[in-house]
PDB file of C-alpha atoms in Angstrom:
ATOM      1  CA  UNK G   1     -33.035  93.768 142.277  1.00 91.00           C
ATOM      2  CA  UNK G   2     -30.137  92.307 144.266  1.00 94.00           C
ATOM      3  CA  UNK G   3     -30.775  88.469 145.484  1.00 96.00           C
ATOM      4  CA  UNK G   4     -29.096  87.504 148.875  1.00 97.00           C
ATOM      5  CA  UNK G   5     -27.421  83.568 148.079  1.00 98.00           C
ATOM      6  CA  UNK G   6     -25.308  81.495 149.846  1.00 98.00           C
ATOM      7  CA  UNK G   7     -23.959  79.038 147.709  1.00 98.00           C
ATOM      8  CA  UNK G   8     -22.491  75.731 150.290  1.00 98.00           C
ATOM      9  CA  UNK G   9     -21.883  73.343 147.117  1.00 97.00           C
ATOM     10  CA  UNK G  10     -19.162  73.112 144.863  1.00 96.00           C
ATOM     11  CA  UNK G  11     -21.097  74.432 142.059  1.00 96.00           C
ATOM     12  CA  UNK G  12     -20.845  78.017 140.566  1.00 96.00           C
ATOM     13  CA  UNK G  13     -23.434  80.572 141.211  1.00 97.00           C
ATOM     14  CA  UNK G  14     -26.369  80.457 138.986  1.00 97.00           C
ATOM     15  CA  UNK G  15     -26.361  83.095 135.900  1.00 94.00           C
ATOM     16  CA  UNK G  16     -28.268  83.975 132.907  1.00 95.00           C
ATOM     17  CA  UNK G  17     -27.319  82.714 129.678  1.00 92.00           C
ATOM     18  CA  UNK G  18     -27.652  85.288 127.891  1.00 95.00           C
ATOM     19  CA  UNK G  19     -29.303  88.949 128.302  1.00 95.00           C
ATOM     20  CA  UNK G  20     -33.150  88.141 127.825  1.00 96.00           C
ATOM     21  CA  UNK G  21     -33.092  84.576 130.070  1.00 96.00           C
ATOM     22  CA  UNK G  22     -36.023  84.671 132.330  1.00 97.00           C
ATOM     23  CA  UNK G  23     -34.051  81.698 134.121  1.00 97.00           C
ATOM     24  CA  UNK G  24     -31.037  80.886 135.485  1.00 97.00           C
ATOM     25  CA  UNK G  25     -29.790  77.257 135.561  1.00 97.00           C
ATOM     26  CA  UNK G  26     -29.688  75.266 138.800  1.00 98.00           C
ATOM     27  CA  UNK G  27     -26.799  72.430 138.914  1.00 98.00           C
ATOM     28  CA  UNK G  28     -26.678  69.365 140.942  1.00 98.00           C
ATOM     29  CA  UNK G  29     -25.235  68.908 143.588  1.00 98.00           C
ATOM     30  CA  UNK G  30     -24.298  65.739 144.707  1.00 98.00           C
ATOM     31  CA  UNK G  31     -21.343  63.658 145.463  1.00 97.00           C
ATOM     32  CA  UNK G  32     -21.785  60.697 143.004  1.00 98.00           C
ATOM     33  CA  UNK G  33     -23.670  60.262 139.701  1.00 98.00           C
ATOM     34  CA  UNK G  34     -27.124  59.279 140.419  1.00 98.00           C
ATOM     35  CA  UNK G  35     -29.212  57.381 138.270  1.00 98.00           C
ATOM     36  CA  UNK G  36     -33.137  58.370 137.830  1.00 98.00           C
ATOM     37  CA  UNK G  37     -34.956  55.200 136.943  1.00 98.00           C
ATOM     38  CA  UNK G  38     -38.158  55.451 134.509  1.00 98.00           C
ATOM     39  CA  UNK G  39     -41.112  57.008 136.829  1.00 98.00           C
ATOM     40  CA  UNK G  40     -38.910  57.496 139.897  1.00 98.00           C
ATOM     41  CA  UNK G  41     -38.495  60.870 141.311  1.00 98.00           C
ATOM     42  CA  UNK G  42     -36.092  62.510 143.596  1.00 98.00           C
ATOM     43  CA  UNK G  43     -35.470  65.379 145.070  1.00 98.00           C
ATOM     44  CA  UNK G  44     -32.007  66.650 143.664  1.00 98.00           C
ATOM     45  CA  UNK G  45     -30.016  69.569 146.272  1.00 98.00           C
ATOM     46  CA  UNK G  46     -28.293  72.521 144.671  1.00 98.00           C
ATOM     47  CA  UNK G  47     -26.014  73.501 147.646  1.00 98.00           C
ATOM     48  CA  UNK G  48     -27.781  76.808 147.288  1.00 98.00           C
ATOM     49  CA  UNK G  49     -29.781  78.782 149.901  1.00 98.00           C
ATOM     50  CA  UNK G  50     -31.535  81.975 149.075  1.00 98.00           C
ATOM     51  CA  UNK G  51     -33.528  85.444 150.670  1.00 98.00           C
ATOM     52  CA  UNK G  52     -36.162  86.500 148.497  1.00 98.00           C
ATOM     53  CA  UNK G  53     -37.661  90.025 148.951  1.00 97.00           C
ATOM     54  CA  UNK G  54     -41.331  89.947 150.715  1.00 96.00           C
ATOM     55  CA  UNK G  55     -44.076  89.971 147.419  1.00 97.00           C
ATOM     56  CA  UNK G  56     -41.413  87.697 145.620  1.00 98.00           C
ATOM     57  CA  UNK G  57     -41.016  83.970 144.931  1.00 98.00           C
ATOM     58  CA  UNK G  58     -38.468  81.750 142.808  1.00 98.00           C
ATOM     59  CA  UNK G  59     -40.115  79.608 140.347  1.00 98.00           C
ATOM     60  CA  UNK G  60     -38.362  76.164 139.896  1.00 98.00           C
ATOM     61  CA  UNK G  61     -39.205  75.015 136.294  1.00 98.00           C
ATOM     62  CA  UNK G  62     -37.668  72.330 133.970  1.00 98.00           C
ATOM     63  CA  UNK G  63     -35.324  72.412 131.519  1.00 96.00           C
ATOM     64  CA  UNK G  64     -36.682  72.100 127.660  1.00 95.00           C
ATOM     65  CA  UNK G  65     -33.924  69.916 126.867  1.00 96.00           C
ATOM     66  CA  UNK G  66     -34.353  67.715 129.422  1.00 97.00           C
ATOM     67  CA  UNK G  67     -37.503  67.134 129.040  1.00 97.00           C
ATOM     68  CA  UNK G  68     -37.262  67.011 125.372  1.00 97.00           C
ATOM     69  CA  UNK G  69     -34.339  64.603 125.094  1.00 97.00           C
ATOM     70  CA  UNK G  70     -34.638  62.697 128.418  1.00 98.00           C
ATOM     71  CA  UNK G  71     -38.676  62.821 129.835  1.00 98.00           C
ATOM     72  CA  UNK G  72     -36.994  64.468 132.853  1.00 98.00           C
ATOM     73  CA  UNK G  73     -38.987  67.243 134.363  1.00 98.00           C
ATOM     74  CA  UNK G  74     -39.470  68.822 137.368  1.00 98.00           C
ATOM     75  CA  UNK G  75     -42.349  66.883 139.445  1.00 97.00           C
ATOM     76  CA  UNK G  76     -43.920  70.048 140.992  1.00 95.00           C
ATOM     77  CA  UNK G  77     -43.597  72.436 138.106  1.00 93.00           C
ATOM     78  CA  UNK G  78     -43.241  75.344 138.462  1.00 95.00           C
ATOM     79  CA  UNK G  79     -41.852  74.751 142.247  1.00 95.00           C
ATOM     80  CA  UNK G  80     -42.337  77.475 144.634  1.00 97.00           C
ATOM     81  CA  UNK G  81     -39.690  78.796 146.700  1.00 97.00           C
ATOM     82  CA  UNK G  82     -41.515  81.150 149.503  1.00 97.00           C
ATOM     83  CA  UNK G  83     -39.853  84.666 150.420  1.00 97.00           C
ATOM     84  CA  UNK G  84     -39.652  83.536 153.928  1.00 98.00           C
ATOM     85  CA  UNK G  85     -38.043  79.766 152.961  1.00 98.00           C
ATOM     86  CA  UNK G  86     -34.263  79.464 154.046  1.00 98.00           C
ATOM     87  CA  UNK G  87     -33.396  75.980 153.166  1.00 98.00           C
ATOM     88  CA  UNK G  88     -31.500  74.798 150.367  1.00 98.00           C
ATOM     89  CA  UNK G  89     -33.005  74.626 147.363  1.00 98.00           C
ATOM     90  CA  UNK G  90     -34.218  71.811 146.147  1.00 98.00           C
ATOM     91  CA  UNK G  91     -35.686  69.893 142.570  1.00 98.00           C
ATOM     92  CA  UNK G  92     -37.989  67.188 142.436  1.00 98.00           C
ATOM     93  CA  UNK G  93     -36.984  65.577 139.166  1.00 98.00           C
ATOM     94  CA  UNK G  94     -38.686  62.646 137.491  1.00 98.00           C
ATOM     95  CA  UNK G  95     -37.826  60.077 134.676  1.00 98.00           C
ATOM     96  CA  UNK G  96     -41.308  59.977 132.335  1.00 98.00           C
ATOM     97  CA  UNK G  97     -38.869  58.020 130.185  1.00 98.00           C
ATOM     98  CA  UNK G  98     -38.548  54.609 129.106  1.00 98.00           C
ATOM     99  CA  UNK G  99     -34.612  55.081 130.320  1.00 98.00           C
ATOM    100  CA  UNK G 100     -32.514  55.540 132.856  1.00 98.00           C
ATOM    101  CA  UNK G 101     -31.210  58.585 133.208  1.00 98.00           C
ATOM    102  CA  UNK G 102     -27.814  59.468 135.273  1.00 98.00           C
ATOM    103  CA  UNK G 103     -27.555  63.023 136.996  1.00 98.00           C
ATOM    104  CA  UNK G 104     -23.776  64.279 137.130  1.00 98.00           C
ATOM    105  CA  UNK G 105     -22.635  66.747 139.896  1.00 98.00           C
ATOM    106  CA  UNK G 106     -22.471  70.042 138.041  1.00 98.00           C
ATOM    107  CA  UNK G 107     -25.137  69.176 136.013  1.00 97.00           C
ATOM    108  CA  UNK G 108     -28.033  71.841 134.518  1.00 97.00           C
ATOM    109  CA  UNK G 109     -31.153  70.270 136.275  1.00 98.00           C
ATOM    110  CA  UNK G 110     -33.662  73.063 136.572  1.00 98.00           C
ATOM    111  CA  UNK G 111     -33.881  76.788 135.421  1.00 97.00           C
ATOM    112  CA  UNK G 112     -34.984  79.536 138.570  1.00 98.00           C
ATOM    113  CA  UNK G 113     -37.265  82.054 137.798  1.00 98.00           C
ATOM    114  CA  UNK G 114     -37.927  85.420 140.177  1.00 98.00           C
ATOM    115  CA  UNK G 115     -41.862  86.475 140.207  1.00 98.00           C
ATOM    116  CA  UNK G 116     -43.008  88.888 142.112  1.00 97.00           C
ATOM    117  CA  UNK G 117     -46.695  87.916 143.563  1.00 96.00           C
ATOM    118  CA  UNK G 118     -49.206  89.753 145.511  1.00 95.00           C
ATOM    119  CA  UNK G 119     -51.415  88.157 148.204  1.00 94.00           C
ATOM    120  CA  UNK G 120     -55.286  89.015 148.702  1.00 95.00           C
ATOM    121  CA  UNK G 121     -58.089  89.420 150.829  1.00 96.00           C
ATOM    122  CA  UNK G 122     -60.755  86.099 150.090  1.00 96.00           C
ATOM    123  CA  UNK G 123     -64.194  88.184 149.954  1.00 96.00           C
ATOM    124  CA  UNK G 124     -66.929  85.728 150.206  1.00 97.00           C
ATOM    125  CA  UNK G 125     -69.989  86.473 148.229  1.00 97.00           C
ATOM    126  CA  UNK G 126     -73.286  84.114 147.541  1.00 97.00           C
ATOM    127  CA  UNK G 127     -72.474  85.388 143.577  1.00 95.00           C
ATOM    128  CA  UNK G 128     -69.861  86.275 140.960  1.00 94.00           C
ATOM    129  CA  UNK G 129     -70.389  88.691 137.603  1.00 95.00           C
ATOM    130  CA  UNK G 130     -71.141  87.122 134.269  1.00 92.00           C
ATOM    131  CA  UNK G 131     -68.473  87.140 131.757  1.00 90.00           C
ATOM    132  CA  UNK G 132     -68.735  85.888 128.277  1.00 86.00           C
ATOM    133  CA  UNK G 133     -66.883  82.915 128.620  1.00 84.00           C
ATOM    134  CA  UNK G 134     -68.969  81.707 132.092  1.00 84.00           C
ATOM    135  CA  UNK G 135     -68.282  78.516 133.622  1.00 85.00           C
ATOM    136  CA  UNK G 136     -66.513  77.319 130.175  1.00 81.00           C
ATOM    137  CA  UNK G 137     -63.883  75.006 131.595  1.00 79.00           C
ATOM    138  CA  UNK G 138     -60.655  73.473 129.815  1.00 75.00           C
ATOM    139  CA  UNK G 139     -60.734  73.566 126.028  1.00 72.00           C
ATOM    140  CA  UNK G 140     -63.470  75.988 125.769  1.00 68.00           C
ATOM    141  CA  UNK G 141     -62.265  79.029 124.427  1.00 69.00           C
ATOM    142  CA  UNK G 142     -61.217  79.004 120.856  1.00 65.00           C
ATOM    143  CA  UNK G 143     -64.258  76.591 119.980  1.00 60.00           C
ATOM    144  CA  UNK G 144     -67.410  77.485 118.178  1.00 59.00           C
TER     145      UNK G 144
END
């Protein structure tokens, strides 16, 4: 599949690291280091704009290290970028450190992921079939 990009920052293109990446890395764009204060969130451009193919969407999604070393993660994980969407792409980062953190132009801030999604028909019914599990909520499989 061939992705339409027009890339108005300074950065390069994104890319997979290597042949099995289900991401590719988004970089910073800004003009000036910016520093991400503990629990303070911001919404970080790329310079890049994109055209997804209809029953497609990018996935914005954080970067292990990151969050690992750092507590930064993206806010609204995974971030949905709509087939029909023609802004620049965005990432709403936040600090869950103790730390400051300072975000460098060029910088690996996110990883994009392409899904392809289907859309359905809502069917409204008074009932639903029964299913082993049932109305077992968070936690409930795997316990006896």
């Amino acid at each position: 599949m061939k992705l339409k990009i027009v890339n108005r920052g300074r950065q390069p293109l994104p890319a997979y690291a290597t042949e099995q990446s289900a991401g590719m890395d988004l970089r910073a764009n800004i003009d000036e280091p910016l520093v991400l204060q503990p629990m303070e969130r911001r919404l970080i451009p790329t310079g890049l704009y994109i055209a997804l193919p209809p029953g497609f969407e990018a996935q914005v999604r954080p970067r292990s290290g990151l969050a690992l070393k750092h507590g930064i993660t993206v806010l609204n994980a995974p971030g949905t970028i709509d087939a029909d969407y023609r802004g620049e792409v965005g990432v709403l980062l936040i600090n869950l450190s103790k730390e400051p953190f300072t975000i460098n132009d060029g910088e690996r801030i996110a990883q994009m992921v392409i899904a392809r999604h289907e859309q359905v028909e809502l069917e409204p019914t008074d009932e639903l079939d029964e299913t082993e599990r049932g109305a077992g909520g968070y936690g409930h499989t795997g316990v006896r």
